[in-house]
PDB file of C-alpha atoms in Angstrom:
ATOM      1  CA  MET A 225       7.055  13.672  25.021  1.00 51.00           C
ATOM      2  CA  VAL A 226       3.566  15.156  25.254  1.00 50.00           C
ATOM      3  CA  PRO A 227       4.562  18.656  23.982  1.00 51.00           C
ATOM      4  CA  HIS A 228       6.203  17.074  20.961  1.00 56.00           C
ATOM      5  CA  VAL A 229       3.029  15.133  20.165  1.00 59.00           C
ATOM      6  CA  ILE A 230       0.857  18.228  20.560  1.00 56.00           C
ATOM      7  CA  TYR A 231       3.300  20.226  18.447  1.00 54.00           C
ATOM      8  CA  CYS A 232       3.148  17.640  15.634  1.00 60.00           C
ATOM      9  CA  ILE A 233      -0.655  17.579  15.759  1.00 61.00           C
ATOM     10  CA  GLY A 234      -0.773  21.367  15.690  1.00 58.00           C
ATOM     11  CA  PHE A 235       1.639  21.489  12.778  1.00 58.00           C
ATOM     12  CA  VAL A 236      -0.602  19.167  10.761  1.00 60.00           C
ATOM     13  CA  MET A 237      -3.630  21.275  11.648  1.00 58.00           C
ATOM     14  CA  LEU A 238      -1.778  24.453  10.677  1.00 54.00           C
ATOM     15  CA  PHE A 239      -0.731  22.937   7.370  1.00 57.00           C
ATOM     16  CA  PHE A 240      -4.274  22.038   6.347  1.00 57.00           C
ATOM     17  CA  PHE A 241      -5.778  25.253   7.716  1.00 54.00           C
ATOM     18  CA  LEU A 242      -3.172  27.341   5.919  1.00 53.00           C
ATOM     19  CA  ILE A 243      -3.629  25.694   2.532  1.00 54.00           C
ATOM     20  CA  PHE A 244      -7.316  24.714   2.764  1.00 54.00           C
ATOM     21  CA  PRO A 245      -9.066  27.221   5.073  1.00 53.00           C
ATOM     22  CA  THR A 246     -12.828  27.071   5.526  1.00 52.00           C
ATOM     23  CA  SER A 247     -15.282  29.802   6.447  1.00 56.00           C
ATOM     24  CA  GLU A 248     -16.661  27.768   9.377  1.00 50.00           C
ATOM     25  CA  MET A 249     -13.217  27.462  10.947  1.00 52.00           C
ATOM     26  CA  GLU A 250     -12.471  31.161  10.470  1.00 54.00           C
ATOM     27  CA  SER A 251     -15.814  32.129  11.983  1.00 55.00           C
ATOM     28  CA  ALA A 252     -15.032  29.926  14.995  1.00 51.00           C
ATOM     29  CA  GLY A 253     -11.822  31.884  15.606  1.00 55.00           C
ATOM     30  CA  LEU A 254      -9.386  29.277  14.282  1.00 54.00           C
ATOM     31  CA  THR A 255      -7.342  31.715  12.226  1.00 56.00           C
ATOM     32  CA  VAL A 256      -3.970  30.989  10.739  1.00 54.00           C
ATOM     33  CA  ASP A 257      -2.078  33.685  12.665  1.00 54.00           C
ATOM     34  CA  ARG A 258      -3.487  32.453  15.974  1.00 56.00           C
ATOM     35  CA  LEU A 259      -2.494  28.888  15.227  1.00 54.00           C
ATOM     36  CA  PHE A 260       0.945  29.995  14.088  1.00 54.00           C
ATOM     37  CA  ALA A 261       1.542  31.938  17.300  1.00 55.00           C
ATOM     38  CA  HIS A 262       0.140  28.999  19.224  1.00 54.00           C
ATOM     39  CA  LEU A 263       2.698  26.657  17.689  1.00 54.00           C
ATOM     40  CA  TRP A 264       5.531  29.162  18.032  1.00 56.00           C
ATOM     41  CA  LEU A 265       4.973  29.516  21.773  1.00 56.00           C
ATOM     42  CA  LEU A 266       4.590  25.780  22.185  1.00 55.00           C
ATOM     43  CA  GLN A 267       7.897  25.263  20.421  1.00 54.00           C
ATOM     44  CA  ASP A 268       9.425  27.784  22.823  1.00 55.00           C
ATOM     45  CA  ASP A 269       8.068  25.745  25.735  1.00 55.00           C
ATOM     46  CA  VAL A 270       9.655  22.621  24.285  1.00 53.00           C
ATOM     47  CA  ARG A 271      13.023  24.382  24.103  1.00 56.00           C
ATOM     48  CA  ILE A 272      12.588  25.537  27.703  1.00 54.00           C
ATOM     49  CA  HIS A 273      11.824  21.985  28.745  1.00 53.00           C
ATOM     50  CA  ARG A 274      15.002  20.727  27.063  1.00 53.00           C
ATOM     51  CA  ARG A 275      17.158  23.353  28.786  1.00 54.00           C
ATOM     52  CA  SER A 276      15.486  22.677  32.127  1.00 53.00           C
ATOM     53  CA  LEU A 277      17.051  19.240  32.205  1.00 52.00           C
ATOM     54  CA  GLN A 278      20.471  20.922  32.424  1.00 52.00           C
ATOM     55  CA  HIS A 279      19.742  24.264  34.163  1.00 52.00           C
ATOM     56  CA  PRO A 280      16.556  23.950  36.244  1.00 50.00           C
ATOM     57  CA  GLN A 281      17.201  27.024  38.441  1.00 49.00           C
ATOM     58  CA  ARG A 282      17.808  29.405  35.528  1.00 48.00           C
ATOM     59  CA  ILE A 283      14.297  29.148  34.141  1.00 47.00           C
ATOM     60  CA  GLN A 284      12.386  28.413  37.328  1.00 46.00           C
ATOM     61  CA  ARG A 285      10.621  31.782  37.249  1.00 49.00           C
ATOM     62  CA  ARG A 286       9.822  31.261  33.567  1.00 49.00           C
ATOM     63  CA  LYS A 287       8.049  28.014  34.355  1.00 46.00           C
ATOM     64  CA  LEU A 288       6.111  29.676  37.140  1.00 46.00           C
ATOM     65  CA  ASP A 289       5.027  32.412  34.740  1.00 48.00           C
ATOM     66  CA  LEU A 290       3.588  29.802  32.404  1.00 47.00           C
ATOM     67  CA  LEU A 291       0.825  29.117  34.922  1.00 44.00           C
ATOM     68  CA  ASN A 292      -0.423  32.715  34.782  1.00 44.00           C
ATOM     69  CA  LEU A 293      -1.480  35.046  32.026  1.00 39.00           C
ATOM     70  CA  PRO A 294       1.755  36.928  31.297  1.00 42.00           C
ATOM     71  CA  ALA A 295       1.303  40.688  31.341  1.00 41.00           C
ATOM     72  CA  ARG A 296       4.916  41.520  30.543  1.00 43.00           C
ATOM     73  CA  SER A 297       8.050  39.779  29.422  1.00 45.00           C
ATOM     74  CA  ASP A 298      11.726  40.590  29.060  1.00 44.00           C
ATOM     75  CA  ASP A 299      11.751  39.441  25.450  1.00 46.00           C
ATOM     76  CA  ALA A 300      10.079  41.888  23.065  1.00 44.00           C
ATOM     77  CA  GLY A 301       9.246  39.183  20.581  1.00 43.00           C
ATOM     78  CA  HIS A 302       7.563  37.104  23.225  1.00 44.00           C
ATOM     79  CA  LEU A 303       5.635  40.149  24.396  1.00 40.00           C
ATOM     80  CA  ARG A 304       4.221  40.685  20.913  1.00 39.00           C
ATOM     81  CA  LEU A 305       3.154  37.073  20.660  1.00 39.00           C
ATOM     82  CA  TYR A 306       1.633  37.139  24.131  1.00 40.00           C
ATOM     83  CA  ASP A 307      -0.433  40.179  23.230  1.00 41.00           C
ATOM     84  CA  ARG A 308      -1.870  38.398  20.201  1.00 40.00           C
ATOM     85  CA  THR A 309      -2.495  34.938  21.603  1.00 42.00           C
ATOM     86  CA  GLU A 310      -2.232  35.127  25.376  1.00 44.00           C
ATOM     87  CA  ARG A 311      -5.371  33.048  25.903  1.00 45.00           C
ATOM     88  CA  VAL A 312      -4.214  30.436  23.428  1.00 46.00           C
ATOM     89  CA  HIS A 313      -0.837  30.242  25.155  1.00 46.00           C
ATOM     90  CA  TRP A 314      -2.551  29.830  28.505  1.00 47.00           C
ATOM     91  CA  HIS A 315      -4.771  27.045  27.192  1.00 45.00           C
ATOM     92  CA  VAL A 316      -1.827  25.176  25.707  1.00 47.00           C
ATOM     93  CA  ASN A 317       0.119  25.241  28.958  1.00 48.00           C
ATOM     94  CA  VAL A 318      -2.939  24.180  30.925  1.00 45.00           C
ATOM     95  CA  LEU A 319      -3.360  21.301  28.483  1.00 45.00           C
ATOM     96  CA  ILE A 320       0.270  20.236  28.974  1.00 45.00           C
ATOM     97  CA  LEU A 321      -0.127  20.409  32.758  1.00 44.00           C
ATOM     98  CA  GLY A 322      -3.319  18.390  32.549  1.00 43.00           C
ATOM     99  CA  LEU A 323      -1.661  15.603  30.583  1.00 42.00           C
ATOM    100  CA  LEU A 324       1.532  15.319  32.633  1.00 40.00           C
ATOM    101  CA  PRO A 325       1.654  13.658  36.073  1.00 38.00           C
ATOM    102  CA  VAL A 326       2.170  15.721  39.237  1.00 37.00           C
ATOM    103  CA  ARG A 327       5.718  14.399  39.759  1.00 36.00           C
ATOM    104  CA  GLY A 328       6.731  14.863  36.157  1.00 39.00           C
ATOM    105  CA  ARG A 329       7.864  17.950  34.365  1.00 40.00           C
ATOM    106  CA  TYR A 330       6.529  20.496  36.925  1.00 39.00           C
ATOM    107  CA  ARG A 331       7.412  18.606  40.105  1.00 40.00           C
ATOM    108  CA  HIS A 332       9.466  21.567  41.467  1.00 41.00           C
ATOM    109  CA  LEU A 333       6.363  23.807  41.464  1.00 40.00           C
ATOM    110  CA  HIS A 334       5.051  22.115  44.608  1.00 39.00           C
ATOM    111  CA  ARG A 335       8.393  22.624  46.265  1.00 39.00           C
ATOM    112  CA  ASP A 336       8.244  26.337  45.442  1.00 39.00           C
ATOM    113  CA  GLY A 337       4.918  26.741  47.182  1.00 40.00           C
ATOM    114  CA  LEU A 338       2.370  26.371  44.385  1.00 40.00           C
ATOM    115  CA  PRO A 339      -1.002  25.462  45.953  1.00 40.00           C
ATOM    116  CA  HIS A 340      -2.414  22.035  45.202  1.00 42.00           C
ATOM    117  CA  ARG A 341      -5.740  23.569  44.245  1.00 43.00           C
ATOM    118  CA  LYS A 342      -4.131  25.581  41.467  1.00 44.00           C
ATOM    119  CA  LEU A 343      -2.450  22.555  39.933  1.00 43.00           C
ATOM    120  CA  ASP A 344      -5.555  20.384  40.328  1.00 45.00           C
ATOM    121  CA  ASP A 345      -7.606  23.083  38.609  1.00 46.00           C
ATOM    122  CA  CYS A 346      -5.060  23.132  35.787  1.00 46.00           C
ATOM    123  CA  ARG A 347      -5.253  19.361  35.430  1.00 46.00           C
ATOM    124  CA  HIS A 348      -9.053  19.451  35.368  1.00 47.00           C
ATOM    125  CA  ARG A 349      -9.058  22.172  32.739  1.00 48.00           C
ATOM    126  CA  GLY A 350      -6.408  20.243  30.839  1.00 49.00           C
ATOM    127  CA  SER A 351      -8.734  17.259  30.500  1.00 54.00           C
ATOM    128  CA  ARG A 352     -11.419  19.508  29.062  1.00 55.00           C
ATOM    129  CA  HIS A 353      -8.951  21.073  26.676  1.00 57.00           C
ATOM    130  CA  LEU A 354      -7.866  17.629  25.611  1.00 62.00           C
ATOM    131  CA  LEU A 355     -11.464  16.973  24.588  1.00 59.00           C
ATOM    132  CA  LEU A 356     -11.445  20.250  22.675  1.00 60.00           C
ATOM    133  CA  LEU A 357      -8.262  19.173  20.922  1.00 63.00           C
ATOM    134  CA  LEU A 358      -9.910  15.898  19.947  1.00 63.00           C
ATOM    135  CA  LEU A 359     -12.881  17.853  18.614  1.00 60.00           C
ATOM    136  CA  LEU A 360     -10.503  19.970  16.540  1.00 60.00           C
ATOM    137  CA  LEU A 361      -8.991  16.807  15.131  1.00 61.00           C
ATOM    138  CA  LEU A 362     -12.491  15.593  14.322  1.00 62.00           C
ATOM    139  CA  LEU A 363     -13.155  18.863  12.488  1.00 58.00           C
ATOM    140  CA  LEU A 364      -9.910  18.338  10.630  1.00 57.00           C
ATOM    141  CA  LEU A 365     -11.078  14.904   9.562  1.00 60.00           C
ATOM    142  CA  LEU A 366     -14.420  16.372   8.500  1.00 60.00           C
ATOM    143  CA  HIS A 367     -12.704  18.894   6.258  1.00 60.00           C
ATOM    144  CA  PRO A 368     -14.258  18.599   2.763  1.00 64.00           C
ATOM    145  CA  LEU A 369     -10.940  18.511   0.948  1.00 64.00           C
ATOM    146  CA  LEU A 370      -9.666  15.861   3.323  1.00 62.00           C
ATOM    147  CA  LEU A 371     -12.763  13.820   2.597  1.00 62.00           C
ATOM    148  CA  LEU A 372     -12.063  14.319  -1.091  1.00 72.00           C
ATOM    149  CA  LEU A 373      -8.518  13.085  -0.560  1.00 72.00           C
ATOM    150  CA  LEU A 374      -9.833  10.055   1.300  1.00 66.00           C
ATOM    151  CA  LEU A 375     -12.229   9.323  -1.551  1.00 76.00           C
ATOM    152  CA  LEU A 376      -9.392   9.651  -4.043  1.00 83.00           C
ATOM    153  CA  LEU A 377      -7.322   7.246  -1.989  1.00 81.00           C
ATOM    154  CA  LEU A 378     -10.206   4.788  -1.950  1.00 82.00           C
ATOM    155  CA  LEU A 379     -10.560   5.123  -5.711  1.00 89.00           C
ATOM    156  CA  LEU A 380      -6.847   4.520  -6.132  1.00 91.00           C
ATOM    157  CA  LEU A 381      -7.115   1.418  -3.989  1.00 89.00           C
ATOM    158  CA  LEU A 382     -10.021   0.179  -6.088  1.00 92.00           C
ATOM    159  CA  LEU A 383      -8.052   0.833  -9.260  1.00 93.00           C
ATOM    160  CA  LEU A 384      -5.116  -1.065  -7.853  1.00 93.00           C
ATOM    161  CA  LEU A 385      -7.386  -3.974  -7.004  1.00 93.00           C
ATOM    162  CA  LEU A 386      -8.808  -3.920 -10.522  1.00 93.00           C
ATOM    163  CA  LEU A 387      -5.313  -3.879 -11.968  1.00 94.00           C
ATOM    164  CA  LEU A 388      -4.368  -6.828  -9.817  1.00 94.00           C
ATOM    165  CA  LEU A 389      -7.441  -8.705 -10.991  1.00 94.00           C
ATOM    166  CA  MET A 390      -6.603  -7.896 -14.590  1.00 94.00           C
ATOM    167  CA  LEU A 391      -3.071  -9.140 -14.075  1.00 94.00           C
ATOM    168  CA  LEU A 392      -4.394 -12.347 -12.574  1.00 94.00           C
ATOM    169  CA  LEU A 393      -6.728 -12.807 -15.528  1.00 94.00           C
ATOM    170  CA  LEU A 394      -3.865 -12.200 -17.929  1.00 94.00           C
ATOM    171  CA  LEU A 395      -1.779 -14.765 -16.117  1.00 94.00           C
ATOM    172  CA  LEU A 396      -4.621 -17.258 -16.344  1.00 94.00           C
ATOM    173  CA  LEU A 397      -4.987 -16.555 -20.051  1.00 94.00           C
ATOM    174  CA  LEU A 398      -1.271 -17.042 -20.543  1.00 94.00           C
ATOM    175  CA  LEU A 399      -1.461 -20.347 -18.728  1.00 94.00           C
ATOM    176  CA  LEU A 400      -4.359 -21.409 -20.922  1.00 94.00           C
ATOM    177  CA  LEU A 401      -2.414 -20.415 -24.018  1.00 94.00           C
ATOM    178  CA  LEU A 402       0.542 -22.431 -22.830  1.00 94.00           C
ATOM    179  CA  LEU A 403      -1.701 -25.431 -22.279  1.00 94.00           C
ATOM    180  CA  LEU A 404      -3.162 -25.023 -25.759  1.00 94.00           C
ATOM    181  CA  LEU A 405       0.305 -24.827 -27.241  1.00 94.00           C
ATOM    182  CA  LEU A 406       1.280 -27.994 -25.432  1.00 95.00           C
ATOM    183  CA  LEU A 407      -1.817 -29.733 -26.756  1.00 94.00           C
ATOM    184  CA  LEU A 408      -1.012 -28.579 -30.272  1.00 94.00           C
ATOM    185  CA  LEU A 409       2.504 -29.897 -29.934  1.00 94.00           C
ATOM    186  CA  LEU A 410       1.161 -33.230 -28.769  1.00 94.00           C
ATOM    187  CA  LEU A 411      -1.217 -33.354 -31.715  1.00 94.00           C
ATOM    188  CA  LEU A 412       1.612 -32.561 -34.097  1.00 94.00           C
ATOM    189  CA  LEU A 413       3.676 -35.329 -32.580  1.00 94.00           C
ATOM    190  CA  LEU A 414       0.785 -37.742 -32.992  1.00 94.00           C
ATOM    191  CA  LEU A 415       0.360 -36.687 -36.612  1.00 93.00           C
ATOM    192  CA  LEU A 416       4.039 -37.223 -37.235  1.00 94.00           C
ATOM    193  CA  LEU A 417       3.828 -40.656 -35.696  1.00 94.00           C
ATOM    194  CA  LEU A 418       0.840 -41.497 -37.879  1.00 93.00           C
ATOM    195  CA  LEU A 419       2.691 -40.307 -40.959  1.00 93.00           C
ATOM    196  CA  LEU A 420       5.649 -42.438 -40.022  1.00 93.00           C
ATOM    197  CA  LEU A 421       3.388 -45.434 -39.593  1.00 92.00           C
ATOM    198  CA  LEU A 422       1.803 -44.789 -42.974  1.00 92.00           C
ATOM    199  CA  LEU A 423       5.211 -44.527 -44.564  1.00 92.00           C
ATOM    200  CA  LEU A 424       6.214 -47.787 -42.966  1.00 91.00           C
ATOM    201  CA  LEU A 425       3.071 -49.453 -44.256  1.00 91.00           C
ATOM    202  CA  LEU A 426       3.716 -48.110 -47.741  1.00 90.00           C
ATOM    203  CA  LEU A 427       7.249 -49.378 -47.592  1.00 89.00           C
ATOM    204  CA  LEU A 428       6.034 -52.785 -46.514  1.00 87.00           C
ATOM    205  CA  LEU A 429       3.522 -52.868 -49.340  1.00 86.00           C
ATOM    206  CA  CYS A 430       6.162 -51.823 -51.817  1.00 85.00           C
ATOM    207  CA  LEU A 431       8.480 -54.505 -50.543  1.00 84.00           C
ATOM    208  CA  GLN A 432       5.742 -57.080 -50.792  1.00 80.00           C
ATOM    209  CA  LEU A 433       4.926 -56.070 -54.348  1.00 81.00           C
ATOM    210  CA  MET A 434       8.577 -56.134 -55.213  1.00 80.00           C
ATOM    211  CA  LEU A 435       8.783 -59.640 -53.821  1.00 76.00           C
ATOM    212  CA  TYR A 436       5.759 -60.703 -55.851  1.00 73.00           C
ATOM    213  CA  VAL A 437       7.241 -59.214 -58.989  1.00 73.00           C
ATOM    214  CA  LEU A 438      10.520 -60.900 -58.224  1.00 71.00           C
ATOM    215  CA  LEU A 439       8.781 -64.252 -57.784  1.00 68.00           C
ATOM    216  CA  ILE A 440       6.932 -63.907 -61.060  1.00 66.00           C
ATOM    217  CA  THR A 441       9.921 -62.701 -63.013  1.00 65.00           C
ATOM    218  CA  LEU A 442      11.963 -65.631 -61.779  1.00 62.00           C
ATOM    219  CA  ARG A 443       9.038 -67.898 -62.790  1.00 56.00           C
ATOM    220  CA  LEU A 444       8.906 -69.735 -59.546  1.00 50.00           C
ATOM    221  CA  ARG A 445       6.174 -72.291 -59.057  1.00 51.00           C
ATOM    222  CA  CYS A 446       4.545 -71.427 -55.761  1.00 46.00           C
ATOM    223  CA  SER A 447       2.826 -74.707 -54.981  1.00 49.00           C
ATOM    224  CA  HIS A 448       3.453 -74.435 -51.263  1.00 51.00           C
ATOM    225  CA  ASN A 449       2.083 -70.935 -50.798  1.00 56.00           C
ATOM    226  CA  SER A 450      -1.489 -70.497 -51.984  1.00 58.00           C
ATOM    227  CA  ARG A 451      -1.556 -66.731 -51.481  1.00 58.00           C
ATOM    228  CA  VAL A 452       1.580 -66.129 -53.491  1.00 62.00           C
ATOM    229  CA  LYS A 453       0.302 -68.566 -56.074  1.00 61.00           C
ATOM    230  CA  PHE A 454      -2.966 -66.692 -56.423  1.00 64.00           C
ATOM    231  CA  ILE A 455      -1.244 -63.325 -56.767  1.00 66.00           C
ATOM    232  CA  ALA A 456       1.201 -64.768 -59.274  1.00 64.00           C
ATOM    233  CA  LEU A 457      -1.688 -66.254 -61.265  1.00 65.00           C
ATOM    234  CA  TRP A 458      -3.494 -62.904 -61.237  1.00 67.00           C
ATOM    235  CA  TRP A 459      -0.367 -61.121 -62.324  1.00 68.00           C
ATOM    236  CA  CYS A 460       0.230 -63.565 -65.180  1.00 67.00           C
ATOM    237  CA  MET A 461      -3.354 -63.385 -66.397  1.00 63.00           C
ATOM    238  CA  ARG A 462      -3.173 -59.621 -66.413  1.00 62.00           C
ATOM    239  CA  ASN A 463       0.012 -59.612 -68.472  1.00 64.00           C
ATOM    240  CA  ASN A 464      -1.136 -62.467 -70.732  1.00 59.00           C
ATOM    241  CA  GLN A 465       1.791 -64.608 -69.725  1.00 53.00           C
ATOM    242  CA  GLU A 466       1.942 -68.310 -69.378  1.00 51.00           C
ATOM    243  CA  ILE A 467       2.408 -69.983 -66.047  1.00 48.00           C
ATOM    244  CA  TYR A 468       5.162 -72.471 -65.943  1.00 47.00           C
TER     245      TYR A 468
END
């Protein structure tokens, strides 16, 4: 599990170093070809670890060679890579040994006679190389273009927050408009009701006048109703008619 994690971290570092190299990293020796060979050999170790679960005796000598600086190899391609990055390959394997427990991946090394002091020294150096790996990750985070990307992400988040606020304000405005429309509808309904009441009053007045006219035209003597009598008298005086 640990080689896979280191391989993923190294791949991310290689990606950013390959596309966005810096002069400080190149002056420190972190070149692209070294990192590429580093990752290639680490991937080879991962494949060896997978095959060791099925055929441990076939690659026993290969695992023992990983603890030493290889001076020769049967594979010509591996020999070329060892010549370029032998120290890097050594550091990676020491780091893997330092992270794994004694009874883990390399438990058969004790059975084959590897001294305890050698493995303890590898584990101690592995802890220091783990700190170096963390420092490399810190340098990766301090990369100027990565900081620019982080700032752009923060700006995008701020823009998204502003858009959300604008959407909320628009929703509030829509709600206010809906409330205003409802109030306008209520006012229109009230106006319609008032118009209906006015029409009813006009109808009542018209009916009353029609009744008064009817009473006068029929020449009824309204002795029992003083109001009708007064209106009839006024109507007759206006039309110069006699009251019977």
